[in-house]
XYZ file of C-alpha atoms in Angstrom:
649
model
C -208.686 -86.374 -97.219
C -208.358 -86.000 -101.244
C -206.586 -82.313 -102.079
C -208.974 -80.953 -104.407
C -207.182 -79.947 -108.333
C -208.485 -77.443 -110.460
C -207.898 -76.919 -114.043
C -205.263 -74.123 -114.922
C -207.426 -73.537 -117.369
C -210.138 -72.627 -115.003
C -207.720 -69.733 -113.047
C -207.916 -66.567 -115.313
C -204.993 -63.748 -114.780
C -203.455 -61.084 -116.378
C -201.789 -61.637 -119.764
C -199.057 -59.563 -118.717
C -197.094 -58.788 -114.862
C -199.934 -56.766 -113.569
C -201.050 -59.948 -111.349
C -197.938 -60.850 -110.783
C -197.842 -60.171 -106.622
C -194.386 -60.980 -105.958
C -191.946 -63.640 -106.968
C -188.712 -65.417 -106.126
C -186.055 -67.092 -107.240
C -188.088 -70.361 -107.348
C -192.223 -69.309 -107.347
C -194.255 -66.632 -108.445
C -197.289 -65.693 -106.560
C -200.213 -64.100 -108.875
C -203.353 -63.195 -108.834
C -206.397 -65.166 -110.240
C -210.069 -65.592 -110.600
C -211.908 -69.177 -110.308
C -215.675 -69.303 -111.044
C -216.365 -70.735 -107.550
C -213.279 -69.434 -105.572
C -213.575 -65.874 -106.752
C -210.247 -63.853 -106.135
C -207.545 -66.196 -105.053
C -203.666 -66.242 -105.038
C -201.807 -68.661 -107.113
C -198.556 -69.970 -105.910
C -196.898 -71.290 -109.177
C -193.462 -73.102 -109.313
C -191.445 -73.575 -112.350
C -190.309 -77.762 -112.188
C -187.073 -78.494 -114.447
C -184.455 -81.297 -114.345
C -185.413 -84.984 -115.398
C -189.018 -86.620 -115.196
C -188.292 -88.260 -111.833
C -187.008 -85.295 -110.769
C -190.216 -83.209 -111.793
C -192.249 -85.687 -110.137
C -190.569 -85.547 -106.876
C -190.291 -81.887 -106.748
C -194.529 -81.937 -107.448
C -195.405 -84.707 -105.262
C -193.276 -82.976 -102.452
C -195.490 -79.660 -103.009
C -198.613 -81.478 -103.253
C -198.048 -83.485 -99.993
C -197.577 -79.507 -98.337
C -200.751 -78.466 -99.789
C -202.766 -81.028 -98.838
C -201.221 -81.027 -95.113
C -201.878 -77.434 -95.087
C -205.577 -77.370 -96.941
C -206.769 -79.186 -93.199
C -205.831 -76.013 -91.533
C -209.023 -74.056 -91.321
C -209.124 -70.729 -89.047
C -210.478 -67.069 -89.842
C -206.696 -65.551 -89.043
C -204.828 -68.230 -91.505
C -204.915 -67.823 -94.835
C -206.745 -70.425 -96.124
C -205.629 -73.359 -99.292
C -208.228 -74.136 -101.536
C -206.034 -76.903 -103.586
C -203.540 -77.093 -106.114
C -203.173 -76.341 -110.184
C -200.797 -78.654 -112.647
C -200.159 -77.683 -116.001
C -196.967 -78.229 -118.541
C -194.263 -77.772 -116.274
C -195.603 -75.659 -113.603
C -197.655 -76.365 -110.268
C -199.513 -74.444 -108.105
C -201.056 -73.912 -105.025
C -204.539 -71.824 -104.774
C -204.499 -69.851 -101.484
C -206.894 -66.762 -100.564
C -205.890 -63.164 -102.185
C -205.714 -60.594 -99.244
C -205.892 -57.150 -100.709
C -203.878 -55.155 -97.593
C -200.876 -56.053 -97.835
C -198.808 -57.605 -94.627
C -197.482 -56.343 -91.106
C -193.854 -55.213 -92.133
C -196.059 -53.103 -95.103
C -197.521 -50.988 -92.596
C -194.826 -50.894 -89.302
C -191.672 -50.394 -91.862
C -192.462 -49.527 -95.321
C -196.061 -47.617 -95.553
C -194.591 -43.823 -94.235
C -198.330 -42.115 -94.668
C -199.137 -44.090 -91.498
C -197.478 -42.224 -88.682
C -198.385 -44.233 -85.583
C -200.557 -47.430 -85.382
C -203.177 -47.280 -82.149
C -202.026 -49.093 -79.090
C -205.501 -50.360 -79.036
C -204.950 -52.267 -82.714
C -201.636 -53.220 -82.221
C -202.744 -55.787 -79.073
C -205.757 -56.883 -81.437
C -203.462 -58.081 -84.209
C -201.268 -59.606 -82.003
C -204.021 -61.323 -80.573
C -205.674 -62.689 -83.707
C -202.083 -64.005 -84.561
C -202.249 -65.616 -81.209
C -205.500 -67.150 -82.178
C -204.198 -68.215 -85.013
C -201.272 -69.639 -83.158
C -203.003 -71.486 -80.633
C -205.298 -72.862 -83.716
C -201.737 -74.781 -84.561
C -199.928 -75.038 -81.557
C -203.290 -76.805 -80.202
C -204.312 -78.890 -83.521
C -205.942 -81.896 -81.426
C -204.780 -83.912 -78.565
C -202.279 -85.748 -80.300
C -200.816 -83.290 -82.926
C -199.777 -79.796 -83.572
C -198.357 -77.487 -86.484
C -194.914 -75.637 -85.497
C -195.401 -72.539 -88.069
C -191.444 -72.404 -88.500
C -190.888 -68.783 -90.050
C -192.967 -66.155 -88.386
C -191.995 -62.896 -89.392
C -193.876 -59.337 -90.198
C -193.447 -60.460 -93.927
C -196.109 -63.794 -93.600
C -198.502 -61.580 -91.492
C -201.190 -60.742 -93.726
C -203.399 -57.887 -93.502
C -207.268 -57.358 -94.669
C -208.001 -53.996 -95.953
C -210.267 -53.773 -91.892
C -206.473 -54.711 -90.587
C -207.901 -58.634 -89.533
C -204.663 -60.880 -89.429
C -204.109 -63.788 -92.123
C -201.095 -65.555 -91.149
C -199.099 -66.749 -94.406
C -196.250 -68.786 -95.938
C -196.102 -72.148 -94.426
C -193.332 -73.369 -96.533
C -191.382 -74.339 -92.866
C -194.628 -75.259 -91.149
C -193.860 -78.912 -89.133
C -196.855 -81.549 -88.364
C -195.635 -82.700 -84.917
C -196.507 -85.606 -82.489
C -197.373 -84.601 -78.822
C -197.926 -88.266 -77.970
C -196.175 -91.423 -78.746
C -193.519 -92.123 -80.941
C -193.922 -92.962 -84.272
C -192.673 -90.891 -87.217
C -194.650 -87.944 -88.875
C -194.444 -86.602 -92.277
C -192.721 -83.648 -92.122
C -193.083 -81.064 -94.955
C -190.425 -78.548 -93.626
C -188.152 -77.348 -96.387
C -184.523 -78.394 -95.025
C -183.053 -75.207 -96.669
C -182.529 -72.692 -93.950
C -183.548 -70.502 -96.619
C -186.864 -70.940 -95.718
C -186.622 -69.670 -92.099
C -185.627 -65.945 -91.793
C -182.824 -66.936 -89.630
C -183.150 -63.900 -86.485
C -186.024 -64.393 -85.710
C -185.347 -67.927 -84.809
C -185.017 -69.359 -81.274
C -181.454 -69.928 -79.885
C -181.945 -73.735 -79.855
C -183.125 -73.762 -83.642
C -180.055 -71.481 -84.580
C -177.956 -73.763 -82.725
C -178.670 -77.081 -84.977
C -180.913 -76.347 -87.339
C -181.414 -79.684 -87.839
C -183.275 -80.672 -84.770
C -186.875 -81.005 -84.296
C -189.075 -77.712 -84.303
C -191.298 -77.790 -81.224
C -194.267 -74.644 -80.586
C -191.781 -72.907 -77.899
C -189.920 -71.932 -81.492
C -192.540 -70.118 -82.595
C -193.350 -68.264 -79.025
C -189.799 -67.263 -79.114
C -190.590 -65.382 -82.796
C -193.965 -63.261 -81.461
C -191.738 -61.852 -78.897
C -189.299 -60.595 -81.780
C -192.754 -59.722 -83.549
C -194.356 -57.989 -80.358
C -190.647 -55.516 -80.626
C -191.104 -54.500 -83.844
C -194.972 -53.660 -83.549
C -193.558 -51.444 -80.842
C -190.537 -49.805 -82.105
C -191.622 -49.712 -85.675
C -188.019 -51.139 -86.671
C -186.348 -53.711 -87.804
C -185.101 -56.470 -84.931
C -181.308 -55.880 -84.627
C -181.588 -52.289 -86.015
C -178.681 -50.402 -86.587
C -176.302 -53.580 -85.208
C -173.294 -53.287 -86.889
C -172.050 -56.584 -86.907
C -171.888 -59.872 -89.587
C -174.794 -62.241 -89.007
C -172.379 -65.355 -87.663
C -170.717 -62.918 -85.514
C -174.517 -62.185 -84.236
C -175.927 -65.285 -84.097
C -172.853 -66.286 -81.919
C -174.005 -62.796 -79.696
C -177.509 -64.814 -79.750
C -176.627 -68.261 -78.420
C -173.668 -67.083 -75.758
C -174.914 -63.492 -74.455
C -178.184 -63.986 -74.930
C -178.173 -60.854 -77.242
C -181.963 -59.115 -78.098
C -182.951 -56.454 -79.820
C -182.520 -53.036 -78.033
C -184.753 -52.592 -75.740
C -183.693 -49.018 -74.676
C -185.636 -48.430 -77.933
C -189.069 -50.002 -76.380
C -188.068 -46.988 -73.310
C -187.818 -44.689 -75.545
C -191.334 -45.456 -76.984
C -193.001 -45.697 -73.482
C -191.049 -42.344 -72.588
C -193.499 -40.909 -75.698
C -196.481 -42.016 -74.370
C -198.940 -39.641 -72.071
C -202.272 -41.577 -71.743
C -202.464 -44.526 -69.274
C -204.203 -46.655 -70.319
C -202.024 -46.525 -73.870
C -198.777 -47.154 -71.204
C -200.656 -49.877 -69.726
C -201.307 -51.334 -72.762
C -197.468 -51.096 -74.140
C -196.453 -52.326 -70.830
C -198.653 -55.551 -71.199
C -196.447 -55.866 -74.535
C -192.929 -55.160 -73.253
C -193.606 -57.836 -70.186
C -194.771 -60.400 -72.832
C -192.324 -59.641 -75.477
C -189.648 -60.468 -72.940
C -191.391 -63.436 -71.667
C -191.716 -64.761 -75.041
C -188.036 -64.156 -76.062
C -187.003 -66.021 -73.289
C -183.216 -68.001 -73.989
C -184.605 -71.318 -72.822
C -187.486 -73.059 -74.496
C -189.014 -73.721 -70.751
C -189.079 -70.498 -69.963
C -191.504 -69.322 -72.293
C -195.011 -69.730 -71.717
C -197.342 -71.501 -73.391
C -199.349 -69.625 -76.998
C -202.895 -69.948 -75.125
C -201.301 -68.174 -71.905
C -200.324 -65.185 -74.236
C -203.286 -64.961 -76.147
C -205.335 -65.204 -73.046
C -203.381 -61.987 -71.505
C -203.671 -60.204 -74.920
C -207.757 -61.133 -75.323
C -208.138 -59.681 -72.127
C -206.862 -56.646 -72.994
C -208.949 -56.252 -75.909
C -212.138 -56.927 -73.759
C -211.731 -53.835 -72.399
C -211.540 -51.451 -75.389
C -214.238 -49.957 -77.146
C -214.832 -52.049 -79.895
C -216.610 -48.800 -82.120
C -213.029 -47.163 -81.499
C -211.038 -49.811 -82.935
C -213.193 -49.923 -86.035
C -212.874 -46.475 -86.449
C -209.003 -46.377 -85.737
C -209.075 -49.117 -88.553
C -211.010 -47.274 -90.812
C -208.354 -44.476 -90.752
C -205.489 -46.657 -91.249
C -207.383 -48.114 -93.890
C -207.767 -44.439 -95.626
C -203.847 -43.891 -95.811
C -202.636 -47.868 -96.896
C -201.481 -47.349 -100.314
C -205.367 -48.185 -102.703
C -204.669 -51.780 -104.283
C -204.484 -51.701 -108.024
C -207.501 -51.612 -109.914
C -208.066 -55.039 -111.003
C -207.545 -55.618 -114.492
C -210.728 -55.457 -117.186
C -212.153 -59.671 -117.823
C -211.962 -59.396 -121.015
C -207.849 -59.605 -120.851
C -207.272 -62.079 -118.697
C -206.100 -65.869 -120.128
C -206.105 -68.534 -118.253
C -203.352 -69.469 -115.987
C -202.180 -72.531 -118.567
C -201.392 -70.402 -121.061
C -198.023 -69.546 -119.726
C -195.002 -71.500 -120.255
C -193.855 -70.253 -117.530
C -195.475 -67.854 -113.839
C -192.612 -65.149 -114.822
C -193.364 -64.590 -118.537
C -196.465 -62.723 -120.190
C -198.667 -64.047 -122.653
C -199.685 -62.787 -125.874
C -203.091 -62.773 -127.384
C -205.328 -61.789 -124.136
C -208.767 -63.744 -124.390
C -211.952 -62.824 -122.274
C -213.714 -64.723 -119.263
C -216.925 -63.369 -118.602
C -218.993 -61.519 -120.181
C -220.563 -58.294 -118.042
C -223.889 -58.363 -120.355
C -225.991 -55.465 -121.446
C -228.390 -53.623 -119.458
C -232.234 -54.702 -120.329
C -235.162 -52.731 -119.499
C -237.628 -54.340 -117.364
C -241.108 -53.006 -116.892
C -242.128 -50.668 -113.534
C -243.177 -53.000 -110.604
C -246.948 -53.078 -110.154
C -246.922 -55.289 -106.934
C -244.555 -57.190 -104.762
C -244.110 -60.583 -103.389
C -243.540 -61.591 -99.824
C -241.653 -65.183 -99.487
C -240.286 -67.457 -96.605
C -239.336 -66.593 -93.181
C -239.714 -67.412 -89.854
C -242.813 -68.637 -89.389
C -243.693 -68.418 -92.884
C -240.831 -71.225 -94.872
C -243.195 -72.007 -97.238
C -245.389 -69.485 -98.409
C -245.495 -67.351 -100.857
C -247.508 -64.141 -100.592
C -248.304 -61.569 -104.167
C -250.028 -57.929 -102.421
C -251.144 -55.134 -104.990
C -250.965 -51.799 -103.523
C -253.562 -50.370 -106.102
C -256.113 -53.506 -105.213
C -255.072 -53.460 -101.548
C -255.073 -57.274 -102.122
C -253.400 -60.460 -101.319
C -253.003 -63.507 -103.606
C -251.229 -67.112 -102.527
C -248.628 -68.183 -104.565
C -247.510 -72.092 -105.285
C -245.213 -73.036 -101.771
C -241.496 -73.373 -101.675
C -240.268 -76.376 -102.350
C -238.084 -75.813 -99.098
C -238.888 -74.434 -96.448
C -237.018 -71.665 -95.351
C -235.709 -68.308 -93.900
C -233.091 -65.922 -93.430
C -233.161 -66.253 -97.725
C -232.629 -64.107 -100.032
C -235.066 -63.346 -103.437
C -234.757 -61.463 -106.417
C -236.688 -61.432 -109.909
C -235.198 -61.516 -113.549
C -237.042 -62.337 -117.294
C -240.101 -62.406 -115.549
C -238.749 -65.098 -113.401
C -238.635 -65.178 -109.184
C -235.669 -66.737 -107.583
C -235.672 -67.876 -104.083
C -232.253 -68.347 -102.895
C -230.070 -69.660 -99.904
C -231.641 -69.319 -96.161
C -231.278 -71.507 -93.497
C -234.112 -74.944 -93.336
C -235.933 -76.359 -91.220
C -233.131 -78.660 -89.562
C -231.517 -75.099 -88.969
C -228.644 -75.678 -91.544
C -227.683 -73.017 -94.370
C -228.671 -74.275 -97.823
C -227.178 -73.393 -101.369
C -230.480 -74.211 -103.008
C -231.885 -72.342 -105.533
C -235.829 -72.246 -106.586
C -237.439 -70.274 -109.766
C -240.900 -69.426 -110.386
C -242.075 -68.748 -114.182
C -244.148 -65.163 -113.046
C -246.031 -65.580 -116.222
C -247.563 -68.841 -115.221
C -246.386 -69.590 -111.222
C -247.761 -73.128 -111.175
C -244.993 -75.093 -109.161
C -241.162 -74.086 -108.234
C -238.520 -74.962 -110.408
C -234.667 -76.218 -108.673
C -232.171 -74.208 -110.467
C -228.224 -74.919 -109.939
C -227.128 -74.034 -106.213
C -224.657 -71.454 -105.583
C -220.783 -71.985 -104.725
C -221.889 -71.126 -101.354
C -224.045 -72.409 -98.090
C -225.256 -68.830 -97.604
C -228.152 -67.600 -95.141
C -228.164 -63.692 -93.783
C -227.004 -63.196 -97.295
C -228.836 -60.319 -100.008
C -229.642 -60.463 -103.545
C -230.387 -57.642 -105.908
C -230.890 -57.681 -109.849
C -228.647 -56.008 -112.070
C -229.776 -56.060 -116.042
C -229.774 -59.650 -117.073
C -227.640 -60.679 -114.062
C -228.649 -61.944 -110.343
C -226.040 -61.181 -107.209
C -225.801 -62.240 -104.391
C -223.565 -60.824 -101.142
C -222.000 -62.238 -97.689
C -224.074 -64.176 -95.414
C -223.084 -66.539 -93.073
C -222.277 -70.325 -94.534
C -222.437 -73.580 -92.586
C -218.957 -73.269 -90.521
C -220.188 -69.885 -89.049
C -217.862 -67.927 -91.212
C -219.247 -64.553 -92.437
C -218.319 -63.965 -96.145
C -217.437 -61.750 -98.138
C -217.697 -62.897 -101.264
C -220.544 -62.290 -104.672
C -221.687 -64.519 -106.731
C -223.352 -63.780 -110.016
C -226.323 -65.697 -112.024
C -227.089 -65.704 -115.134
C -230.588 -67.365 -115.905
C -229.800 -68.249 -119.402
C -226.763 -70.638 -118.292
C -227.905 -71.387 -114.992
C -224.350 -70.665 -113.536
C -223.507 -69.153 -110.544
C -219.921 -67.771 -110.599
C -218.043 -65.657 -107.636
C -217.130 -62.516 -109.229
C -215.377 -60.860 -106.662
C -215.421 -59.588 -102.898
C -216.736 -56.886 -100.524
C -214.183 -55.014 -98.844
C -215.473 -56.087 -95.547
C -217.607 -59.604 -95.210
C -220.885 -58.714 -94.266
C -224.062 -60.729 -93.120
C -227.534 -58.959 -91.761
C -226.531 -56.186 -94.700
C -228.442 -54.300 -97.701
C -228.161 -55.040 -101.318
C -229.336 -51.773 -104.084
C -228.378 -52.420 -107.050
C -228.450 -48.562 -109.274
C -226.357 -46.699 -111.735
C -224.713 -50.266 -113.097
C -223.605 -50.981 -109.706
C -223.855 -52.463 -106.518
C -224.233 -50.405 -103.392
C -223.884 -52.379 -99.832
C -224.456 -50.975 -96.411
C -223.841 -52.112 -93.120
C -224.204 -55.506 -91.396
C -222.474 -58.027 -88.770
C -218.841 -59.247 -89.859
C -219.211 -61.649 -87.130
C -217.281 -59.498 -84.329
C -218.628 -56.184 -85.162
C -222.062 -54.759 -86.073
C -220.998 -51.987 -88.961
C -221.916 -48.416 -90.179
C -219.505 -49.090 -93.172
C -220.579 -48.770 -97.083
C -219.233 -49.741 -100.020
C -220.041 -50.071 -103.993
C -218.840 -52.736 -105.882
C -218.348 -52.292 -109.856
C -219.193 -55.460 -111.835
C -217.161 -54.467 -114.888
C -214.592 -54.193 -112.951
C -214.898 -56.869 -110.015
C -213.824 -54.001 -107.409
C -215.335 -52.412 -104.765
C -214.901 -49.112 -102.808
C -215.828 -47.610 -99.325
C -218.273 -45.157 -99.372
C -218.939 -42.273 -96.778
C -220.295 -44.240 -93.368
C -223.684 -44.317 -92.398
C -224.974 -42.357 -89.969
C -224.884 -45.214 -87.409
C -224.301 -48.710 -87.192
C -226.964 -50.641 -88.163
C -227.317 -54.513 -89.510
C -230.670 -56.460 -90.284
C -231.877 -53.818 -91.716
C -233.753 -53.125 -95.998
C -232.578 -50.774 -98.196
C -234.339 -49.705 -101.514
C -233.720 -47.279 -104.881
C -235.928 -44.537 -104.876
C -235.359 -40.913 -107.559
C -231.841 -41.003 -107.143
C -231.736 -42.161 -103.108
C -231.292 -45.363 -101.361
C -233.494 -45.487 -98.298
C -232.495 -47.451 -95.344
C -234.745 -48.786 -93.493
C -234.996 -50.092 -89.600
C -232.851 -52.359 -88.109
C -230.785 -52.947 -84.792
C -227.894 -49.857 -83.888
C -224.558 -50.724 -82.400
C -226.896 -51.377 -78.724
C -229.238 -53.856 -80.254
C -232.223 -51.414 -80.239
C -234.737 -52.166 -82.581
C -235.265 -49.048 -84.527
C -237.874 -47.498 -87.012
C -235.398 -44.741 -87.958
C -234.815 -44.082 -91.572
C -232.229 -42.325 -94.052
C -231.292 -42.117 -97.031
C -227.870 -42.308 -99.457
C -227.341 -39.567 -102.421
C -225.897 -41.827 -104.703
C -224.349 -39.084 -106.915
C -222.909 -37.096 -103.709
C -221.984 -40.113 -101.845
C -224.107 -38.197 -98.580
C -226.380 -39.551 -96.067
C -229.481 -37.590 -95.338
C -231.035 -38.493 -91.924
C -234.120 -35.517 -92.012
C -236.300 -38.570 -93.825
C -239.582 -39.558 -91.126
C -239.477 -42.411 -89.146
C -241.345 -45.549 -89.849
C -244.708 -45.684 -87.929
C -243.302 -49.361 -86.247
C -239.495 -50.361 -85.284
C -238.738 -53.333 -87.676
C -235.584 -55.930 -87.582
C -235.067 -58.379 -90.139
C -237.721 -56.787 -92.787
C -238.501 -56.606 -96.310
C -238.916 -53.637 -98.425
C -239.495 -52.485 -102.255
C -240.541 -50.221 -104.235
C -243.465 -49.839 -106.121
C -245.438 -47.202 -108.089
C -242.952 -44.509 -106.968
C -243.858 -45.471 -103.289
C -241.516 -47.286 -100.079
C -243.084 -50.495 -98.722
C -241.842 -51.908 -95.722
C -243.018 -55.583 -94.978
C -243.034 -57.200 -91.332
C -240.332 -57.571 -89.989
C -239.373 -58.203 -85.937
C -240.495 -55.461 -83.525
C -242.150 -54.419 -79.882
C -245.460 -54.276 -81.404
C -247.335 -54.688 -84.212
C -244.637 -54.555 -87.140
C -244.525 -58.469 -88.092
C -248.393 -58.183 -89.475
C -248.259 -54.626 -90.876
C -247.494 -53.105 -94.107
C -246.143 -49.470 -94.176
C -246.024 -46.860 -96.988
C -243.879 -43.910 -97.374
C -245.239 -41.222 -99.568
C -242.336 -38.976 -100.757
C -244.748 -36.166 -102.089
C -246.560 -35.913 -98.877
C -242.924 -37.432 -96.708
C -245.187 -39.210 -94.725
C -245.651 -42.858 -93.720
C -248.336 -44.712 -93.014
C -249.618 -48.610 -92.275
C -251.299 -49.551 -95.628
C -252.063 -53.136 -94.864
C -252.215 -55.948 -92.292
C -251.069 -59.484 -92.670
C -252.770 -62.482 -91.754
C -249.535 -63.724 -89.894
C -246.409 -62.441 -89.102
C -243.603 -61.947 -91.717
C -240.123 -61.842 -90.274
C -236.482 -63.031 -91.431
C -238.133 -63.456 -94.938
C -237.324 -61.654 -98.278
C -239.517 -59.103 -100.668
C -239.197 -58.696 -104.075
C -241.175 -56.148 -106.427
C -242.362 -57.357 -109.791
């Protein structure tokens, strides 16, 4: 497998420390933006000494990277590839916004208690993510080496991201032969008390999975307690780690009784009890004594099969509310690239732009819309005029497909993403010249296999959101195209990765609702800012709702249809006040239920197009009138129109 390099020159960051996440004594971690990647973290070491010296020190990190850039799971933070420039390497790993476990159990005081019910699901996504390693394949499996609250990373929706794998051991389960190792010797890179007895004993002998069981029960104590493990112990660490291999010393679990003591509902006890009996299972002195990562996480998912799912978003969302906002990322035009510094921990002078936000163009009023895709439509391509009541066949797709996404720009229609025939997501990207539509055009793909995805036009600029891409991963990232370059570039990310959502873009922003984030269907919204690359949370929508359309109308967004949080197909409708940030829901219903529709706007009016339903809905055309607040079915459709997109032009 060849570690993919990128040009420093590509990574753009701050001129000055404002990207600068944290550093050490021997690497800085900032924050950059890639073209494809998006948002990503930058791991940068400073090499000195001789040549040879230099090399070793960057083939050593490079062999890490690559080891660790096979290691694909949604609760590990994931490598991209590595950076060289001058004197300095780095290694390009995903930027998580929320900051880690120890932020919010020790450090973040405006969060008074954490929910039972959230505590068990993070320690159950690190258990996925545990098993992911412990359980590589038959032969081999990753030993983590320094779990700790510190390299537990947090998403702003409080999903795990397990971090810093600069102990992490490739280990043989069968046979004998040798396998590289790329732990770090220095027991500098393992936090040294929340290692297991037999590692503290000779740190020199060979990690094994039971190592890192032995750290989630010191983890599982201090999601409980809220402090530090050996709190308030008021003795030298060799005199404790003595305590630790001959008396079997823990952490004090009076202070998990006192805790329980607190507690009034049962279900909440029986929840903290399930924690206490495998935190003390976990911790156990002997390596044979503790079970197995897949027995844990099996006790811990079942746990989390019984709570209400709505609750823990909510619970979440709270959290979310009082976690200290992330910095407002800094303005493109000064950020340099990356290999402009002589070294991660200075600042550069003379701040240069990366991408320009462009101006806002006027484009004429729609007079009609066009229908394209779908289900059982891959390949056509359907004009209607509402003043003519008429329909008009456009040139086919080049590709059939559905689940795409469409939007129109310089008198040009794009047809973008889906899923094909063979029912694989595509990046392709087809143009039609409006002003004479003779044949489809292939335009540059996008970074990403995206289907489930929306597109909306903003000025000269096309973007698209989330979707779902080939390894069943639900994204959260935006691309932007301009038509002029034929570029696609990932500008930033949704707070929350979204597929089955709505895309309006108004105001010189983007405005997302809803969606699936591939566990949970949402009622979350959010606005992202292009001149800025950062997005917000906006008040929730009435209810959850995914596969739904959304459209600008006189200063509301209108949501349209869609399935709730019990997979009803609905017909209900409301709308957004973009200036109040308030939901109206007093809007008429849609005369059909619709799922996976398309909808515009044209001559001041609401048109929603086909779309999956009880009845009639996938070969009917609705209307909604807001002078008379009425709607009504305008049109039929020669075949149904489902899981295909609508643009107005």
């Amino acid at each position: 497998m060849t570690l993919q390099e990128y040009d420093a020159k590509s990574l753009k960051t701050s001129w000055n420390a404002s990207d600068l996440v944290g550093h050490g004594g021997f690497a800085a971690v900032r924050k950059c933006r890639h073209k494809k990647l998006g948002e990503v973290a930058v791991k940068c070491f400073s090499t000195t000494g001789s040549t040879e010296k230099i090399e070793k020190d960057i083939e050593g990190q490079s062999r890490e990277a690559k080891i660790l850039s096979q290691i694909k799971h949604k609760n590990i933070l994931r490598v991209h590839g590595i950076t060289k420039w001058s004197n300095c390497f780095g290694v390009l790993m995903d930027f998580i916004e929320g900051g880690s476990l120890c932020d919010i159990l020790q450090k973040n005081v405006a969060i008074p208690e954490i929910p039972w019910g959230l505590c068990v699901r993070m320690l159950k996504q690190l258990g996925d993510a545990l098993c992911y390693l412990h359980f590589y394949d038959k032969n081999y499996a990753f030993v983590h080496g320094d779990l700790k609250p510190e390299n537990i990373l947090l998403t702003l929706e409080l999903q795990v991201k397990l971090a810093d794998f600069g102990s992490v051991n490739l280990v043989q389960i069968t046979g004998a032969s040798r396998l590289p190792s790329i732990s770090v010797q220095s027991t500098t890179q393992h936090t040294r008390l929340y290692s297991a007895p037999e590692f503290l004993k000779d740190p020199q002998s060979k990690r094994t999975v039971k190592m890192d069981v032995y750290s989630f029960g010191m983890i599982i104590f201090e999601m409980i307690t809220r402090k530090s493990i050996f709190h308030g112990v008021a003795v030298n660490m060799d005199v404790l780690i003595a305590l630790i291999l001959s008396q079997k010393q823990r952490p004090n679990v009076q202070e998990v009784e006192k805790i329980k003591n607190t507690v009034s509902k049962q279900a909440d006890l029986q929840t903290l009890e399930l924690m206490e009996k495998l935190m003390n299972l976990c911790w156990s002195q002997k390596p044979e004594d503790r079970p197995p990562m897949d027995n844990v996480r099996d006790e811990l998912l079942l746990c989390v099969e019984k709570m209400d799912n709505q609750q823990l978003m909510t619970e979440a969302f709270n959290i979310r509310q009082k976690m200290i906002s992330p910095k407002p990322r800094n303005p493109l035009e000064t950020q340099v690239s990356l290999s402009q510094f002589a070294n991660p921990f200075e600042k550069v002078e003379n701040p240069g732009p990366f991408i320009s936000t462009g101006e806002h163009i006027d484009q004429k009023d729609p007079t009609c819309f066009i229908a394209l895709g779908g289900w059982s439509t891959q390949t056509d391509v359907l004009q209607y005029s509402p003043v003519t009541n008429t329909f008009t066949s456009l040139p086919r797709l080049n590709i059939g497909r559905w689940h795409l996404s469409a939007a129109s720009v310089s008198e040009k229609l794009l047809a973008i993403g889906g899923k094909l025939e063979e029912d694989m997501p595509t990046n392709a990207v087809e143009c039609l010249d409006l002003q004479k539509p003779t044949e489809w055009i292939h335009k540059s793909p996008m970074n990403e296999n995206r289907y489930h995805a929306c597109a909306t036009t903003l000025g000269e600029y096309v973007y698209v959101s989330g979707g779902w891409n080939e390894m069943k991963i639900c994204l959260s990232s935006i691309e932007c195209y301009k038509l002029a370059d034929d570029e696609w570039t990932i500008v930033g990310n949704m707070k929350t990765a979204r597929e089955g959502h709505s895309l309006v873009a108004c105001n010189g922003k983007l405005y997302i609702f809803g969606g699936y984030d591939g566990s949970n269907r949402l009622q979350s919204a959010e606005c992202f800012d292009p001149t800025t690359c950062q997005s917000t949370y906006l008040s929730d929508m009435p209810c959850i709702n995914s596969h739904h359309a959304a459209s600008y109308l006189n200063g509301w967004i209108y949501q349209m249809g869609g399935l709730d949080g019990d997979l009803t197909f609905l017909r209900k409708v409301c709308r957004f006040n973009v200036a109040k940030n308030e939901w109206d829901s007093t809007v008429p219903n849609m005369m059909e239920n619709r799922v996976s529709l398309g909808s515009c706007v044209v001559d001041g009016k609401l048109y929603a197009v086909g779309g999956r339903s009880y009845g009639d809905s996938m070969t009917t055309i609705e209307s909604f009138d807001e002078s008379l607040n009425k709607w009504m079915i305008v049109a039929q459709l020669e075949k149904p129109w489902y899981r295909h997109s609508v643009v107005a032009i």
